[in-house]
Amino acid sequence: MVRQLEYKDMQEVFRRFEAGEPHPKGELEHTNAFTLLVAVALSAQATDAGVNKATRALWPIADTPEKMLALGEEGLTEHIKTIGLFRQKAKNVIKLSRILVERFDGQVPSSRAALMSLPGVGRKTANVVLNMWWGHPAQAVDTHIFRVGNRTGICPGKDVDVVERAIEDNVPVEYQRQAHHWLILHGRYICVARKPKCGACHIRDLCQFEEKTL
């Protein structure tokens, strides 16, 4: 495993990320906290593009827990059947919609524990909602962040929990709010899995990856 970058190098890495993309955003389309929560839950083992394609016709008719329950599991299944694991995801979305209505007055809660009490909502999904909707500096570690963190030395760790803590502990506080967006985008478009685009990478001189491509 590579070593954790020194603080001055971390500052420079995120200064460059911010300069390149001052206002990074998640790519899942949503209209409110509920549609964000559902979109993130649907994105497990699926692409954001695939989820967006499925939900563009869904959000106009089911953008609240009440409307989702009215649509029902069969109706929801028809909208998301192009997404992997769609049957189980449909069951979870209907269940979480019912819980939101019964326990949370139809509102998406703003605590990690409450979010993770919902069916199909794990820590990563909860962190995305906390960050993107509630503005909390929560770090949602996906495969992109795990790869980038361990290749570069930005946030190395043997599992996602360790990587999450490495971000929280080592990324300068002024960059915490947007850190996971920058890392995801970097992993999705530059530091890709099979052949990273090191020639186009603006942090390559700070990165510890030994097998850099030309």
Short mmCIF file of C-alpha atoms in Angstrom, two decimals:
data_model
loop_
_atom_site.label_atom_id
_atom_site.label_comp_id
_atom_site.label_asym_id
_atom_site.label_seq_id
_atom_site.Cartn_x
_atom_site.Cartn_y
_atom_site.Cartn_z
CA MET A 1 0.00 0.00 0.00
CA VAL A 2 1.26 3.50 -0.81
CA ARG A 3 1.91 5.95 2.00
CA GLN A 4 -0.46 8.74 2.93
CA LEU A 5 0.47 12.00 1.16
CA GLU A 6 1.92 14.71 3.38
CA TYR A 7 -0.32 17.58 4.38
CA LYS A 8 1.30 20.14 2.05
CA ASP A 9 0.83 17.77 -0.89
CA MET A 10 -2.81 17.16 0.10
CA GLN A 11 -3.37 20.91 0.12
CA GLU A 12 -1.91 21.17 -3.37
CA VAL A 13 -3.90 18.20 -4.71
CA PHE A 14 -7.20 19.69 -3.63
CA ARG A 15 -6.21 23.20 -4.64
CA ARG A 16 -5.75 21.83 -8.17
CA PHE A 17 -9.02 19.87 -8.02
CA GLU A 18 -10.85 23.04 -7.01
CA ALA A 19 -9.15 25.11 -9.69
CA GLY A 20 -10.14 22.57 -12.33
CA GLU A 21 -13.76 22.19 -11.13
CA PRO A 22 -14.78 24.85 -8.58
CA HIS A 23 -18.33 23.56 -8.21
CA PRO A 24 -18.35 19.77 -8.63
CA LYS A 25 -21.72 18.06 -8.61
CA GLY A 26 -23.01 14.53 -8.41
CA GLU A 27 -24.30 13.18 -11.70
CA LEU A 28 -27.49 11.49 -10.47
CA GLU A 29 -30.54 13.48 -11.55
CA HIS A 30 -32.97 14.37 -8.76
CA THR A 31 -35.52 17.01 -7.81
CA ASN A 32 -35.61 16.82 -4.01
CA ALA A 33 -34.23 14.87 -1.05
CA PHE A 34 -36.52 11.90 -1.68
CA THR A 35 -35.63 11.50 -5.35
CA LEU A 36 -31.94 11.83 -4.46
CA LEU A 37 -32.27 9.11 -1.83
CA VAL A 38 -34.04 6.78 -4.26
CA ALA A 39 -31.63 7.54 -7.10
CA VAL A 40 -28.61 6.72 -4.95
CA ALA A 41 -30.24 3.51 -3.72
CA LEU A 42 -30.97 2.53 -7.33
CA SER A 43 -27.37 3.26 -8.38
CA ALA A 44 -25.88 0.37 -6.41
CA GLN A 45 -24.15 -1.91 -8.95
CA ALA A 46 -25.47 0.33 -11.74
CA THR A 47 -24.23 3.40 -13.58
CA ASP A 48 -25.48 6.92 -12.93
CA ALA A 49 -26.31 7.23 -16.62
CA GLY A 50 -28.43 4.08 -16.49
CA VAL A 51 -30.28 5.29 -13.40
CA ASN A 52 -30.89 8.71 -14.94
CA LYS A 53 -32.34 7.15 -18.07
CA ALA A 54 -34.78 5.11 -15.99
CA THR A 55 -35.83 7.87 -13.61
CA ARG A 56 -36.51 10.70 -16.06
CA ALA A 57 -40.02 9.40 -16.57
CA LEU A 58 -40.36 8.34 -12.92
CA TRP A 59 -39.72 11.60 -11.06
CA PRO A 60 -42.63 13.53 -12.65
CA ILE A 61 -45.10 10.98 -11.23
CA ALA A 62 -43.40 9.72 -8.06
CA ASP A 63 -41.27 12.42 -6.45
CA THR A 64 -42.60 11.92 -2.89
CA PRO A 65 -42.98 8.83 -0.69
CA GLU A 66 -46.75 9.13 -0.93
CA LYS A 67 -46.72 9.20 -4.73
CA MET A 68 -44.26 6.30 -4.80
CA LEU A 69 -46.61 4.22 -2.65
CA ALA A 70 -49.49 5.11 -4.94
CA LEU A 71 -47.46 3.95 -7.94
CA GLY A 72 -46.81 0.65 -6.19
CA GLU A 73 -44.16 -2.00 -6.57
CA GLU A 74 -45.35 -3.23 -9.96
CA GLY A 75 -45.56 0.28 -11.36
CA LEU A 76 -42.10 1.12 -10.06
CA THR A 77 -40.68 -2.11 -11.46
CA GLU A 78 -41.81 -1.13 -14.95
CA HIS A 79 -39.85 2.12 -14.69
CA ILE A 80 -36.60 0.64 -13.35
CA LYS A 81 -36.45 -2.76 -15.06
CA THR A 82 -33.40 -1.68 -17.08
CA ILE A 83 -31.40 -1.29 -13.84
CA GLY A 84 -29.55 -4.20 -12.28
CA LEU A 85 -31.25 -5.94 -9.34
CA PHE A 86 -34.41 -3.99 -10.16
CA ARG A 87 -36.86 -6.32 -8.42
CA GLN A 88 -35.14 -6.13 -5.03
CA LYS A 89 -34.58 -2.41 -5.45
CA ALA A 90 -38.27 -1.88 -6.19
CA LYS A 91 -39.20 -3.76 -3.01
CA ASN A 92 -36.76 -1.66 -0.97
CA VAL A 93 -37.96 1.65 -2.42
CA ILE A 94 -41.57 0.84 -1.63
CA LYS A 95 -40.63 -0.26 1.89
CA LEU A 96 -38.53 2.83 2.58
CA SER A 97 -41.30 5.05 1.20
CA ARG A 98 -43.76 3.48 3.63
CA ILE A 99 -41.36 3.97 6.54
CA LEU A 100 -40.77 7.60 5.57
CA VAL A 101 -44.53 8.21 5.64
CA GLU A 102 -45.16 6.30 8.86
CA ARG A 103 -42.12 7.32 10.92
CA PHE A 104 -40.76 10.53 9.42
CA ASP A 105 -43.88 12.42 8.26
CA GLY A 106 -42.92 11.82 4.64
CA GLN A 107 -39.58 13.65 5.04
CA VAL A 108 -36.08 12.35 4.39
CA PRO A 109 -34.20 12.42 7.73
CA SER A 110 -30.93 14.28 8.14
CA SER A 111 -29.08 11.83 10.39
CA ARG A 112 -26.94 8.94 9.24
CA ALA A 113 -28.47 6.49 11.71
CA ALA A 114 -32.02 7.33 10.60
CA LEU A 115 -31.11 7.05 6.93
CA MET A 116 -29.38 3.71 7.46
CA SER A 117 -32.48 2.37 9.18
CA LEU A 118 -34.24 2.45 5.81
CA PRO A 119 -34.32 -0.69 3.60
CA GLY A 120 -31.59 -0.73 0.97
CA VAL A 121 -29.78 2.28 2.44
CA GLY A 122 -26.21 1.60 3.54
CA ARG A 123 -23.54 3.95 4.80
CA LYS A 124 -22.45 5.07 1.32
CA THR A 125 -26.00 5.96 0.26
CA ALA A 126 -26.60 7.77 3.54
CA ASN A 127 -23.37 9.74 3.16
CA VAL A 128 -24.29 10.83 -0.37
CA VAL A 129 -27.64 12.19 0.84
CA LEU A 130 -26.04 13.87 3.86
CA ASN A 131 -23.45 15.53 1.65
CA MET A 132 -25.45 16.47 -1.42
CA TRP A 133 -28.72 17.46 0.22
CA TRP A 134 -27.89 18.44 3.78
CA GLY A 135 -24.44 19.91 3.15
CA HIS A 136 -22.67 17.66 5.65
CA PRO A 137 -19.00 16.88 4.85
CA ALA A 138 -19.78 13.16 4.72
CA GLN A 139 -17.58 11.00 2.50
CA ALA A 140 -19.30 8.43 0.30
CA VAL A 141 -16.56 5.98 -0.69
CA ASP A 142 -17.32 4.08 -3.90
CA THR A 143 -15.07 1.99 -6.14
CA HIS A 144 -13.69 5.13 -7.84
CA ILE A 145 -12.66 6.78 -4.57
CA PHE A 146 -11.24 3.53 -3.21
CA ARG A 147 -9.11 3.13 -6.35
CA VAL A 148 -7.95 6.76 -6.53
CA GLY A 149 -7.24 6.92 -2.82
CA ASN A 150 -5.05 3.84 -2.86
CA ARG A 151 -3.27 4.59 -6.13
CA THR A 152 -2.37 8.18 -5.36
CA GLY A 153 -1.83 8.19 -1.61
CA ILE A 154 -4.64 10.71 -1.09
CA CYS A 155 -6.59 8.35 1.15
CA PRO A 156 -5.09 4.85 1.25
CA GLY A 157 -6.82 2.07 3.14
CA LYS A 158 -7.54 -1.65 3.04
CA ASP A 159 -11.33 -1.19 3.01
CA VAL A 160 -13.90 1.54 2.42
CA ASP A 161 -14.21 2.40 6.12
CA VAL A 162 -10.48 3.04 6.42
CA VAL A 163 -10.50 5.13 3.23
CA GLU A 164 -13.46 7.16 4.54
CA ARG A 165 -11.56 7.89 7.76
CA ALA A 166 -8.42 8.77 5.79
CA ILE A 167 -10.37 11.42 3.87
CA GLU A 168 -11.89 12.84 7.06
CA ASP A 169 -8.54 12.83 8.86
CA ASN A 170 -6.24 14.09 6.12
CA VAL A 171 -8.13 16.26 3.61
CA PRO A 172 -7.87 19.93 4.65
CA VAL A 173 -11.15 21.04 6.20
CA GLU A 174 -11.85 23.69 3.56
CA TYR A 175 -12.04 20.92 0.93
CA GLN A 176 -14.00 18.32 2.94
CA ARG A 177 -17.44 19.32 1.62
CA GLN A 178 -16.56 18.61 -2.02
CA ALA A 179 -13.79 16.04 -1.58
CA HIS A 180 -15.79 12.98 -2.56
CA HIS A 181 -17.14 14.70 -5.69
CA TRP A 182 -13.64 15.57 -6.90
CA LEU A 183 -12.34 12.09 -6.16
CA ILE A 184 -15.27 10.36 -7.90
CA LEU A 185 -14.97 12.54 -11.00
CA HIS A 186 -11.20 12.00 -11.09
CA GLY A 187 -11.68 8.24 -10.88
CA ARG A 188 -14.50 8.18 -13.40
CA TYR A 189 -12.79 10.22 -16.11
CA ILE A 190 -9.02 10.33 -15.49
CA CYS A 191 -7.80 7.72 -13.00
CA VAL A 192 -9.82 4.95 -14.63
CA ALA A 193 -9.46 1.32 -13.63
CA ARG A 194 -7.67 -0.40 -16.49
CA LYS A 195 -5.58 2.28 -18.14
CA PRO A 196 -5.43 5.52 -16.17
CA LYS A 197 -5.03 8.67 -18.26
CA CYS A 198 -1.91 9.83 -16.45
CA GLY A 199 -0.91 12.11 -19.32
CA ALA A 200 -4.07 14.17 -18.74
CA CYS A 201 -3.83 14.11 -14.94
CA HIS A 202 -3.12 17.45 -13.25
CA ILE A 203 -1.88 15.81 -10.02
CA ARG A 204 0.45 13.25 -11.63
CA ASP A 205 3.58 14.84 -10.12
CA LEU A 206 2.13 14.35 -6.63
CA CYS A 207 0.64 10.91 -7.24
CA GLN A 208 2.51 7.87 -5.90
CA PHE A 209 1.23 5.41 -8.51
CA GLU A 210 4.36 3.73 -9.85
CA GLU A 211 2.88 2.36 -13.06
CA LYS A 212 1.95 5.67 -14.62
CA THR A 213 0.92 5.58 -18.27
CA LEU A 214 2.31 7.92 -20.89
#
